[in-house]
Short mmCIF file of C-alpha atoms and ligand atoms in Angstrom, two decimals:
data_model
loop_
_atom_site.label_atom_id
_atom_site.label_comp_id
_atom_site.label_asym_id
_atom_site.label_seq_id
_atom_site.Cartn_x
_atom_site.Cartn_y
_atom_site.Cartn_z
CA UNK A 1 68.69 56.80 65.92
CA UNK A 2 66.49 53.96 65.87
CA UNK A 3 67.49 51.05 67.26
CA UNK A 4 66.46 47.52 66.71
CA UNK A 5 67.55 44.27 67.97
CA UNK A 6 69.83 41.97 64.99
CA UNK A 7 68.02 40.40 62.22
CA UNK A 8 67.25 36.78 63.35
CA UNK A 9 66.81 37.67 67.15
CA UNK A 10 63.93 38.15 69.43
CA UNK A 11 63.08 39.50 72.73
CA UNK A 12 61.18 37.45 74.95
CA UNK A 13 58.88 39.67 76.52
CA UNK A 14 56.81 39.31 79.98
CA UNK A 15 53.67 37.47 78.84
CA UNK A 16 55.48 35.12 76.60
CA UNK A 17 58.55 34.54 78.80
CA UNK A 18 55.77 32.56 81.15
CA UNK A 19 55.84 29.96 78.14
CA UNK A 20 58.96 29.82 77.68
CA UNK A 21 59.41 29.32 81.95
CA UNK A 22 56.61 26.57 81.53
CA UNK A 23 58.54 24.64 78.73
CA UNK A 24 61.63 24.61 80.73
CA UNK A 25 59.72 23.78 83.80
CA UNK A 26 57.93 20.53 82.19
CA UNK A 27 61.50 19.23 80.75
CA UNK A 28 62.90 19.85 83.98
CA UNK A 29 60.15 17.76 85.99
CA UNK A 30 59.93 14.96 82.52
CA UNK A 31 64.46 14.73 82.49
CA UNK A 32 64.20 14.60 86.23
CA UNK A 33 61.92 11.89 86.28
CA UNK A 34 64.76 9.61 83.79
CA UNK A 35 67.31 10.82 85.99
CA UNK A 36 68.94 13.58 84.09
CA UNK A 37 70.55 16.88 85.68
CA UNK A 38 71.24 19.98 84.76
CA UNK A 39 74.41 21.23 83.15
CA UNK A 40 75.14 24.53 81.81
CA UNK A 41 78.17 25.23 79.61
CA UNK A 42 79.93 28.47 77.89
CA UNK A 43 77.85 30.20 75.51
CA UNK A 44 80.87 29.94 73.62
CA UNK A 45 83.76 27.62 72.73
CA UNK A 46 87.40 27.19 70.97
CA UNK A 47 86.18 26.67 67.66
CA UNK A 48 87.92 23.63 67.46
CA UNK A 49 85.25 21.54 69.82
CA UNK A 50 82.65 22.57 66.87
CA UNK A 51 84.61 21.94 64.03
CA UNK A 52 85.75 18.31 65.34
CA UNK A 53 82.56 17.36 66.16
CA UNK A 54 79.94 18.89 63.94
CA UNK A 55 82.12 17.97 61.05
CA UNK A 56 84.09 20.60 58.85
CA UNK A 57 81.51 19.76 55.45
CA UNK A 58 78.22 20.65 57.52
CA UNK A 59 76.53 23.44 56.98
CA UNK A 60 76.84 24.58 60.16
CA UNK A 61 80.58 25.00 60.25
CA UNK A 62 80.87 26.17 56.80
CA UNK A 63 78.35 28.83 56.75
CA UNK A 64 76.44 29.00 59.94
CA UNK A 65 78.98 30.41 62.20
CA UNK A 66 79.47 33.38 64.69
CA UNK A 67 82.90 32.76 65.14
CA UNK A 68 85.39 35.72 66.06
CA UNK A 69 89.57 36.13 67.49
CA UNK A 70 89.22 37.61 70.97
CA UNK A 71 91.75 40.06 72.45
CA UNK A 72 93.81 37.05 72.82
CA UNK A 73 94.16 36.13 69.30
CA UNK A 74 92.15 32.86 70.17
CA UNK A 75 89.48 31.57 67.48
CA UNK A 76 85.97 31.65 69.44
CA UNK A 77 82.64 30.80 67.97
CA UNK A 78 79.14 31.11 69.59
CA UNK A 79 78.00 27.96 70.59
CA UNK A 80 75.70 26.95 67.28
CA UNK A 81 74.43 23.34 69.18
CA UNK A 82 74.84 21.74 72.53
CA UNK A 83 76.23 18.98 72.31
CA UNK A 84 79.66 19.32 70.98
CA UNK A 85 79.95 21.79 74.31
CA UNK A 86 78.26 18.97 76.62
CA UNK A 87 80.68 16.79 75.33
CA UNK A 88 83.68 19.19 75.35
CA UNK A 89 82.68 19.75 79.36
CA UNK A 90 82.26 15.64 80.24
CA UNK A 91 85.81 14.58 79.21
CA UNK A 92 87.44 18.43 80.41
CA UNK A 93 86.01 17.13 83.95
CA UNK A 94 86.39 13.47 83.43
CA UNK A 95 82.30 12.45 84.18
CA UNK A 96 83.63 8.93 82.95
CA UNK A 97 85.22 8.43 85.77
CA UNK A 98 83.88 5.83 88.53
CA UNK A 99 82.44 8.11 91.25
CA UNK A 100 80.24 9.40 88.62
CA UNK A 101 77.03 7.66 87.87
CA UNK A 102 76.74 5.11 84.84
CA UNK A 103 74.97 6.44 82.21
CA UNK A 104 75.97 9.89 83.12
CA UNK A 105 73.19 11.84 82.11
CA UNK A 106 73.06 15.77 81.77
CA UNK A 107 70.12 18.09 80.08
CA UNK A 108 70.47 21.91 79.60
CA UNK A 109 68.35 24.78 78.18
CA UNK A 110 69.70 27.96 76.47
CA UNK A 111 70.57 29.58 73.39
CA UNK A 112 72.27 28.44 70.20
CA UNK A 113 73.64 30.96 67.58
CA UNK A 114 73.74 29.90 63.85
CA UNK A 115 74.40 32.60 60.60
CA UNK A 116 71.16 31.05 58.99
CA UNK A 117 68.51 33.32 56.54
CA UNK A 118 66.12 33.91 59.39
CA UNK A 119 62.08 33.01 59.02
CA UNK A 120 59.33 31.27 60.65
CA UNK A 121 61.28 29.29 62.75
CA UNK A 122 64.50 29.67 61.96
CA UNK A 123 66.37 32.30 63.79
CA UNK A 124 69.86 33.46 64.14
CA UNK A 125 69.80 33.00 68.28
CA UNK A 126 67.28 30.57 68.78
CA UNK A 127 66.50 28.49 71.87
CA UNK A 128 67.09 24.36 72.89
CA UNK A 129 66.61 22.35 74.94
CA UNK A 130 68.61 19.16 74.46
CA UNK A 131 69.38 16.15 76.83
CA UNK A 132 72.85 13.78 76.63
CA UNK A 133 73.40 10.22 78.20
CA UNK A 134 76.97 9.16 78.21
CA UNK A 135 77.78 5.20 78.86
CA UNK A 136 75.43 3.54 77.17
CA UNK A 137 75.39 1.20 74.36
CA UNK A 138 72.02 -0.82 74.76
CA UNK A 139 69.34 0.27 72.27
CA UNK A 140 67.02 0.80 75.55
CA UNK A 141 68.99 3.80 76.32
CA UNK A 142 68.14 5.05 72.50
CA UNK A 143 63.72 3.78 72.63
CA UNK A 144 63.69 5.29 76.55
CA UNK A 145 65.52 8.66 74.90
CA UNK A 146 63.39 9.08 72.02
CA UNK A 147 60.27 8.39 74.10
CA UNK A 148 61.31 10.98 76.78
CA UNK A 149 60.91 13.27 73.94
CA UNK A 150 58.06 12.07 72.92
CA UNK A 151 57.04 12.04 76.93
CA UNK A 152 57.53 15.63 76.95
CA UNK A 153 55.54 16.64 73.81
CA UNK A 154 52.62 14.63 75.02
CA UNK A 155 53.11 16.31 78.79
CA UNK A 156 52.60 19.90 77.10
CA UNK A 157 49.35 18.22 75.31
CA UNK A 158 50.77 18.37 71.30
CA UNK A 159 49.17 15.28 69.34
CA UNK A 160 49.93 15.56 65.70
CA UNK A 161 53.55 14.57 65.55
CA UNK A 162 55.33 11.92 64.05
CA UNK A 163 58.59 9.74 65.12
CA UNK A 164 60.73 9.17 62.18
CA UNK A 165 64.12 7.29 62.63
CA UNK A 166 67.38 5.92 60.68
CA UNK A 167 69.97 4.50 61.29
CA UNK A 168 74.19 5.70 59.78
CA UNK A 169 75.60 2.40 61.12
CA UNK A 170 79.08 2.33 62.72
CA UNK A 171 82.24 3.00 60.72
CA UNK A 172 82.24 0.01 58.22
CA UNK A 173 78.63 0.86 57.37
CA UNK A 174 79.92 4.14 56.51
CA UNK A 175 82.68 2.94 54.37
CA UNK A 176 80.35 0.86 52.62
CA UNK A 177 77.34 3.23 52.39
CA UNK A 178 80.04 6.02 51.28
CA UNK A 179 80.92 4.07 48.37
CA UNK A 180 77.89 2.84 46.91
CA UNK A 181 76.43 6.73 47.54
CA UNK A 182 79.35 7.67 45.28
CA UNK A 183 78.47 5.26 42.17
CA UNK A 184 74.98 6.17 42.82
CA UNK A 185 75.18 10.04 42.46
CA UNK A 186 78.51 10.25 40.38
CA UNK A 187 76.30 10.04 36.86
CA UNK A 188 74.44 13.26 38.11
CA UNK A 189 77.19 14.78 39.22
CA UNK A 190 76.23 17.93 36.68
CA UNK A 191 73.02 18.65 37.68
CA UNK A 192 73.15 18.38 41.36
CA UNK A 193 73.93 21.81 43.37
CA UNK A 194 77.28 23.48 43.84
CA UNK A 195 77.35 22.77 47.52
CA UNK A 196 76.44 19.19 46.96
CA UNK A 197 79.09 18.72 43.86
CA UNK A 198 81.52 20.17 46.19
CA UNK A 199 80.53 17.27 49.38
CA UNK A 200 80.17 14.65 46.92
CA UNK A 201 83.71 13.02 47.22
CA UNK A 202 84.38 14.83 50.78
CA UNK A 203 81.23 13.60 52.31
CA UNK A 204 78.44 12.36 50.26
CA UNK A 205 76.22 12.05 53.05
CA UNK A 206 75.36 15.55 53.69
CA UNK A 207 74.22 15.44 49.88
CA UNK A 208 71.22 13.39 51.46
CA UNK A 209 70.71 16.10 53.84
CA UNK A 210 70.57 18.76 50.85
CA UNK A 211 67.52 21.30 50.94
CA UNK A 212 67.60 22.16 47.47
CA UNK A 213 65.00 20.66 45.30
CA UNK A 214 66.79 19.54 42.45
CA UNK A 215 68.86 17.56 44.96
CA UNK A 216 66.14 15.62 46.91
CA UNK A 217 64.69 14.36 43.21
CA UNK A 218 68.22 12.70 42.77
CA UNK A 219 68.63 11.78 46.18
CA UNK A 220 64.92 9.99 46.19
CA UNK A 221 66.05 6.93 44.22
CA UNK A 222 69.49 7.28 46.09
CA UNK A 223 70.46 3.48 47.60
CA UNK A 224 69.76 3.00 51.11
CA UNK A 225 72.38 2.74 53.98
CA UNK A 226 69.82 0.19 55.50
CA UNK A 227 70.96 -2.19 52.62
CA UNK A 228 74.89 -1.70 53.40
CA UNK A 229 74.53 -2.15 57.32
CA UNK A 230 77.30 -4.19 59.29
CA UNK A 231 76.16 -6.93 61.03
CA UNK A 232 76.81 -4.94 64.24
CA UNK A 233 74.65 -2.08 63.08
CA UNK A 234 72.12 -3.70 61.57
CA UNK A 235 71.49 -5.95 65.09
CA UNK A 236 70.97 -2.81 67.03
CA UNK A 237 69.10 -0.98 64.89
CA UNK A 238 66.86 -4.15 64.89
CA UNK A 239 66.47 -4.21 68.05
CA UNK A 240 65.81 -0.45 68.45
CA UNK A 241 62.89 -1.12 66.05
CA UNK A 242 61.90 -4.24 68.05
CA UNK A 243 61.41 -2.24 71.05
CA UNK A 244 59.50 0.73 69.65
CA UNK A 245 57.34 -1.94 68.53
CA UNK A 246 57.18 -3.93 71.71
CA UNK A 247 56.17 -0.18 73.16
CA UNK A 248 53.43 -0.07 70.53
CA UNK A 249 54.80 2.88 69.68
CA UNK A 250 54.25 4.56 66.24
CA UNK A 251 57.17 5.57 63.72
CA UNK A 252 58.43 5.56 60.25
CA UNK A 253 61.12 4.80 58.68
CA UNK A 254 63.35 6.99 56.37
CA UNK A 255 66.17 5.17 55.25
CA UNK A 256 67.48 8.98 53.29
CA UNK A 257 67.47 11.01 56.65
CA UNK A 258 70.97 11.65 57.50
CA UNK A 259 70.71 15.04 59.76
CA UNK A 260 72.95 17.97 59.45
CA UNK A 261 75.84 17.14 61.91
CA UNK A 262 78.25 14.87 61.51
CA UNK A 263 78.75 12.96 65.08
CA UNK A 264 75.78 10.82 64.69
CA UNK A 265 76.37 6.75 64.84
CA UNK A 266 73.62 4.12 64.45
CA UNK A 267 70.18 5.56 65.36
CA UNK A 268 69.38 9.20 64.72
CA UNK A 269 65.59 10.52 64.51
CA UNK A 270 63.60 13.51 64.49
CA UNK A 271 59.95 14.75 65.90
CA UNK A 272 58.23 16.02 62.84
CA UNK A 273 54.56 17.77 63.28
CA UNK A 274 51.79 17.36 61.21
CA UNK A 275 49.96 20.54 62.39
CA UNK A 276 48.98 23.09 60.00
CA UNK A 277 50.60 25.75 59.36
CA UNK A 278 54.34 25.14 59.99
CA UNK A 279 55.72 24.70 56.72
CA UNK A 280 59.36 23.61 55.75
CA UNK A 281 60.15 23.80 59.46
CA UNK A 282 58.15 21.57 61.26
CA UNK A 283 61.15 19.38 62.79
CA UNK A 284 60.89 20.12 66.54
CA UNK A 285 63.30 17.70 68.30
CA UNK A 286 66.19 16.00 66.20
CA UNK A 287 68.60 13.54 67.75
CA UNK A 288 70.32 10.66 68.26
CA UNK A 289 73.55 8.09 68.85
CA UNK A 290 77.03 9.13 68.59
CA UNK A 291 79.34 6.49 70.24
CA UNK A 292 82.96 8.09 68.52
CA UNK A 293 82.60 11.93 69.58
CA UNK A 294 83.55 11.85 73.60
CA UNK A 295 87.17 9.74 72.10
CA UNK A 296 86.71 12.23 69.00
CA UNK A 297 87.29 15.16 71.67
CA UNK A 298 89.84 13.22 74.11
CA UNK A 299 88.03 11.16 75.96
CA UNK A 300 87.77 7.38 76.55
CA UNK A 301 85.92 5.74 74.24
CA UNK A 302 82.06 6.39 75.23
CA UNK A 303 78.86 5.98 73.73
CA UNK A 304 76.26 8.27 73.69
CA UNK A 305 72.98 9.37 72.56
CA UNK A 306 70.92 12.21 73.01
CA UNK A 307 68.25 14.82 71.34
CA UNK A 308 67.80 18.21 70.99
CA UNK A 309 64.18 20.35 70.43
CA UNK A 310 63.81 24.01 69.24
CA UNK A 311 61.84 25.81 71.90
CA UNK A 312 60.80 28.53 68.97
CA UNK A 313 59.52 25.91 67.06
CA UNK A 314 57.62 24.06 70.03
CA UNK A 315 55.77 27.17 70.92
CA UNK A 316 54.98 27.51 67.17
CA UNK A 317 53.14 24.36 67.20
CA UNK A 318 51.67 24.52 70.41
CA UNK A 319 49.79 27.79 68.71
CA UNK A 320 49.50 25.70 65.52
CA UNK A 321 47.58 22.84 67.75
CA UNK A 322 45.38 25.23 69.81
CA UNK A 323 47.06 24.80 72.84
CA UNK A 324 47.52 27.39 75.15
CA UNK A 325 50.24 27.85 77.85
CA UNK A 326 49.75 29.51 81.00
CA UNK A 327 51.35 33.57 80.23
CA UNK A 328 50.78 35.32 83.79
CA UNK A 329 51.53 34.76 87.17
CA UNK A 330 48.85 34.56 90.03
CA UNK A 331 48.97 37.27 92.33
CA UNK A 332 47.26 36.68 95.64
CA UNK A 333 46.71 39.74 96.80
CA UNK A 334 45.83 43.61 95.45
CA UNK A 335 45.98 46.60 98.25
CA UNK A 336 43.97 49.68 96.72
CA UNK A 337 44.99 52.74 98.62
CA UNK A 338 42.95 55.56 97.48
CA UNK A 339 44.29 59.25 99.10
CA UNK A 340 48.21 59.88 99.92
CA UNK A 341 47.72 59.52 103.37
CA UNK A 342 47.16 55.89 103.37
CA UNK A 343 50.62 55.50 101.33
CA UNK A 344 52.72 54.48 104.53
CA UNK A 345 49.92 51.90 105.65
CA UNK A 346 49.94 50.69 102.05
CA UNK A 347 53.35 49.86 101.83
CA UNK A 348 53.04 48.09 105.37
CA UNK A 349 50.24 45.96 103.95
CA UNK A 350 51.97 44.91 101.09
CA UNK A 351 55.41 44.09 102.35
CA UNK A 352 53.56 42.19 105.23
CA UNK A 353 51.71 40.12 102.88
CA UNK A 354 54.77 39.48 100.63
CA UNK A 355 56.61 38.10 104.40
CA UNK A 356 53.57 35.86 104.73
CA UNK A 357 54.89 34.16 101.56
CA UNK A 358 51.91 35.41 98.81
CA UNK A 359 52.39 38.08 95.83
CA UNK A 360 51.22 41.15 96.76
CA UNK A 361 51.35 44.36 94.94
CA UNK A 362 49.93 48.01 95.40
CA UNK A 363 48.84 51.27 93.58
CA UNK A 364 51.97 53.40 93.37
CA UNK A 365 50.56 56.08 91.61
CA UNK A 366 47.61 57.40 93.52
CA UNK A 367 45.30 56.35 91.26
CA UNK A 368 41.30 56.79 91.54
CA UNK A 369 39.88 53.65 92.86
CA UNK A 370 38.70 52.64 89.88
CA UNK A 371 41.77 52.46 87.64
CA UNK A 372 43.32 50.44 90.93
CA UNK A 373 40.38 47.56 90.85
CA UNK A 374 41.09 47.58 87.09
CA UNK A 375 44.32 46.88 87.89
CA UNK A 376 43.34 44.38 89.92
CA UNK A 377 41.09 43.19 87.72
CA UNK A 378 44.32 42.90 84.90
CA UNK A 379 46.63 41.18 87.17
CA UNK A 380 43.92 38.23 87.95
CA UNK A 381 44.38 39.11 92.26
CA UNK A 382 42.58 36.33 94.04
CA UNK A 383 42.38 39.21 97.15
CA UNK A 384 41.48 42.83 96.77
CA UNK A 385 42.18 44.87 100.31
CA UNK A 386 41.28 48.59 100.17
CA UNK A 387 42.71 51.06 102.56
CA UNK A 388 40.85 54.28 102.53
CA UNK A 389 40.94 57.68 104.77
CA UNK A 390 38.54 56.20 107.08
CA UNK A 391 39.68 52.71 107.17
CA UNK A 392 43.02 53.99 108.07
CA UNK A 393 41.15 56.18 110.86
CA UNK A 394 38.96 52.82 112.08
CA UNK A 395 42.19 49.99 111.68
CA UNK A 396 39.80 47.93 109.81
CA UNK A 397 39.85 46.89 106.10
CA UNK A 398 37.65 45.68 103.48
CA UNK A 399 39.30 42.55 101.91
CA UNK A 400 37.37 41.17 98.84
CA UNK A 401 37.79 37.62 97.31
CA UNK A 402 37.59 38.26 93.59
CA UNK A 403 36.04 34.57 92.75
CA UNK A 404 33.19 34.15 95.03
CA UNK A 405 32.77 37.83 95.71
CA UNK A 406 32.68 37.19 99.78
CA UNK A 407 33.82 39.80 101.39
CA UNK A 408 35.74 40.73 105.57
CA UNK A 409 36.44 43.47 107.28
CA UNK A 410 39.81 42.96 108.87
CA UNK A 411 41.50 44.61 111.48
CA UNK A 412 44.85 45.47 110.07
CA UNK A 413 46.72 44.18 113.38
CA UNK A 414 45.44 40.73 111.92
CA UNK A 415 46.62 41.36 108.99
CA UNK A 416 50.15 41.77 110.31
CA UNK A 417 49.97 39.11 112.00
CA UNK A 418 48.11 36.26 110.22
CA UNK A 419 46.86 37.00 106.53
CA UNK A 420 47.74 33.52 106.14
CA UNK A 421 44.14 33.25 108.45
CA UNK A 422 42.52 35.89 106.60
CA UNK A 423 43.57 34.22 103.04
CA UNK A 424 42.12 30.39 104.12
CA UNK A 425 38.96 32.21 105.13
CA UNK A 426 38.20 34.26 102.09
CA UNK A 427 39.56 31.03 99.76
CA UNK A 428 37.98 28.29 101.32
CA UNK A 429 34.60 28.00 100.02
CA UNK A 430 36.34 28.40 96.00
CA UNK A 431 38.17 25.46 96.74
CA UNK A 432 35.91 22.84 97.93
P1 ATP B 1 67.00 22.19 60.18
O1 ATP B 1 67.11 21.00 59.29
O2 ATP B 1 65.59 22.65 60.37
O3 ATP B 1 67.95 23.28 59.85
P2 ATP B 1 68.89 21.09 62.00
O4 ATP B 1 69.05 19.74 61.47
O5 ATP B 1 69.90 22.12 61.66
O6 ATP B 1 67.43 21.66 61.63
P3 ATP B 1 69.54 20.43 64.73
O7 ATP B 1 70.89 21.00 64.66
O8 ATP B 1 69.40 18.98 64.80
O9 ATP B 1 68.63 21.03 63.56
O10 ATP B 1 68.77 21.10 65.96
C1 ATP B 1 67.70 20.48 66.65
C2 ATP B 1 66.45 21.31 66.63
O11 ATP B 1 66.73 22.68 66.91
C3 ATP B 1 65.76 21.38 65.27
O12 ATP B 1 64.97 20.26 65.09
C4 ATP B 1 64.95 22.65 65.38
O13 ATP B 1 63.77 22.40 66.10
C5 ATP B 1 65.85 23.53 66.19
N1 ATP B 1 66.60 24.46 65.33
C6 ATP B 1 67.73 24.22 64.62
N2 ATP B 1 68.15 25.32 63.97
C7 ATP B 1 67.26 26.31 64.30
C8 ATP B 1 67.15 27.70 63.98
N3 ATP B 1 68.04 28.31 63.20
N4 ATP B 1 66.10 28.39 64.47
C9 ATP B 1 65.20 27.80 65.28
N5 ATP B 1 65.26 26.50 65.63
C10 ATP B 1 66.28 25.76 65.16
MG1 MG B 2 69.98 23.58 60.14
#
């Protein structure tokens, strides 16, 4: 038998799970720096939290799904987004509530499972990272979000990306935009796809957010919500656009994005790249406002805004721009023991170094001393310390520094009992 992993997933292997740890690690130092924490949620959910919020006409419900009756008879579904679950979690635990603080604002990191025809970045478990702030209705909260993102694209050194943003208005903007949509697509009613035919009186919006070609020509000359905004909507989204431009920052405008879920309120947006090379799916980071979903799922009414980016894609991009991330750890220090004899001393050396507080590691397999200072070599030690026969005999080592080549011999009772000594000594000269 031959087995293989499930079409659409991947294993994330040591030397590309140090990536992955370094994307994490940059959000969490970025979030933590706009006063975000960390919240982590079920990988899974009543189905009922997704269907409510994502909207029952989305893709995602309708055919994206990893849903499943436990033992229980309950309807489950893997968790296909984050924010529905976030959201779920805040009024379960009441967050609103006054000992909390005002926005209440939560990031998290993990995996999201969607039924989707896997390829270049698109996968059936894929990875996100996505940030929520609950409480706030001032357009600041939606430039400082968006630029948080764009804080932590810049922070991993990407350049070619582009900030494009929309607005869906609140309800009344809806009701308007709905109809006009309607008189607007009902005359091609024949030629537009089944899926779309299907959402055109249910929800005409997602035909916007169609991916099939014939589709997107219709929808092109489609009439733009920006034209049917309430007053209300149409004074924040000015004022969203106000501040981007008092920020000098750079975006466009596409008055057909609608995005695939249907929470969204007022501003949504997406980070789109411009490298070369990633094709139809070069959205990295896709977000925005949705002030109904927290009373939606039970709660009081709250606004709230927030993004979420697709760590496969990110790393696909980073490749695409040249960039490279760091993929081992340092070690500090290498023990070659060369004979059996000095295995005990070896061992001793090692875990001694490891209670000084440095990475250490060892030959296990009695190897000849030159596979070890290939090994060495491979793992990048900063320190090489050999233990021969007659080292063990004298209680004095060699200990090598690999980047200036300056090398000690150290009694191994010092070793014991300072190597943070021996370390500065060997290191000192590198670092100046
Ligand atoms: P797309 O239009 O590409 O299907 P989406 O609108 O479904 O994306 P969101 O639900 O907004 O995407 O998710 C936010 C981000 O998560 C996307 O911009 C993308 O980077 C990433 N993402 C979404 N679905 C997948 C997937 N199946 N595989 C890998 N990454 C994904
Ligand atoms: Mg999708």
């Amino acid at each position: 038998m031959n087995y293989q992993g499930p079409k659409g997933t991947h294993d994330i292997l040591p030397g590309e799970v140090e990536k992955w740890q370094f994307l994490e690690e940059t959000a969490r130092l970025i979030f933590n720096d706009y006063q975000y924490q960390e919240i982590r949620t079920p990988m899974f959910e009543h189905i009922e939290v997704i269907t409510r919020s994502v909207g029952d006409t989305t893709d995602i419900v309708t055919k994206e799904m990893y849903d499943f009756y436990d033992k229980g008879e309950r309807h489950i579904t893997l968790r296909p987004e984050g924010t529905a679950p976030v959201v779920r979690s805040f009024v379960e635990h009441k967050l609103f509530g006054p000992e909390y603080a005002k926005p209440y604002k939560v990031f998290y990191t993990g995996p999201m499972f969607r039924y989707e025809r896997p390829q270049k970045g698109r996968l059936r478990q894929f990875h996100q990272i996505g940030v929520e702030a609950f409480g706030s209705e001032n357009p600041a909260t939606d430039v400082e979000t968006m630029l948080m993102a764009l804080d932590f694209f810049k922070q991993l050194g990407l350049s070619e990306l582009r900030l494009v943003i929309n607005t869906l208005g609140d309800q009344e903007t809806r009701q308007n935009y709905r109809q006009a949509l309607i008189d607007y697509l009902m005359p091609h009613k024949e030629t537009l796809s089944e899926d779309s035919q299907r959402r055109l009186l249910e929800n005409p919006l997602r035909v916007l957010d169609s991916k099939d070609k014939r589709d997107q020509q219709i929808v092109a000359n489609a009439p733009s919500i920006l034209e049917h905004l309430s007053a209300a909507s149409k004074k924040h989204f000015d004022e969203v656009v106000a501040m981007l431009d008092a920020l000098e920052v750079t975006y466009e405008i596409d008055k057909n994005m609608v995005r695939g879920l249907d929470y969204y309120t007022h501003t949504i947006f997406e980070i789109m790249s411009d490298a070369k090379g990633m094709g139809a799916q070069n959205t990295i980071c896709a977000g925005g406002r949705y002030n109904q979903l927290v009373a939606d799922l039970g709660g009081p009414e709250t606004p709230g805004f927030g993004f979420a980016l697709g760590m496969e894609r990110v790393l696909l991009v980073l490749e695409a721009e040249g960039v490279t991330l760091p993929t081992q750890h340092a070690l500090d220090a290498y023990v070659v023991n060369l004979g059996e004899a000095t295995n005990i001393e070896a061992l001793k050396v090692v875990q001694s170094i490891r209670q000084a507080g440095f990475s250490a590691d060892r030959d296990v397999l009695n190897r000849k001393a030159k596979a070890q200072f290939k090994t060495a070599d491979k793992l990048g030690a900063k320190l090489v310390l050999t233990i021969g026969e007659s080292e063990l005999e004298s209680g004095v080592i060699n200990v090598k520094a690999m980047a200036n080549r300056k090398e000690i011999q150290v009694p191994l009772t010092d070793i014991y009992q300072d190597f943070l000594a021996i370390y500065d000594e060997l290191m000192k000269e590198e670092e100046i």
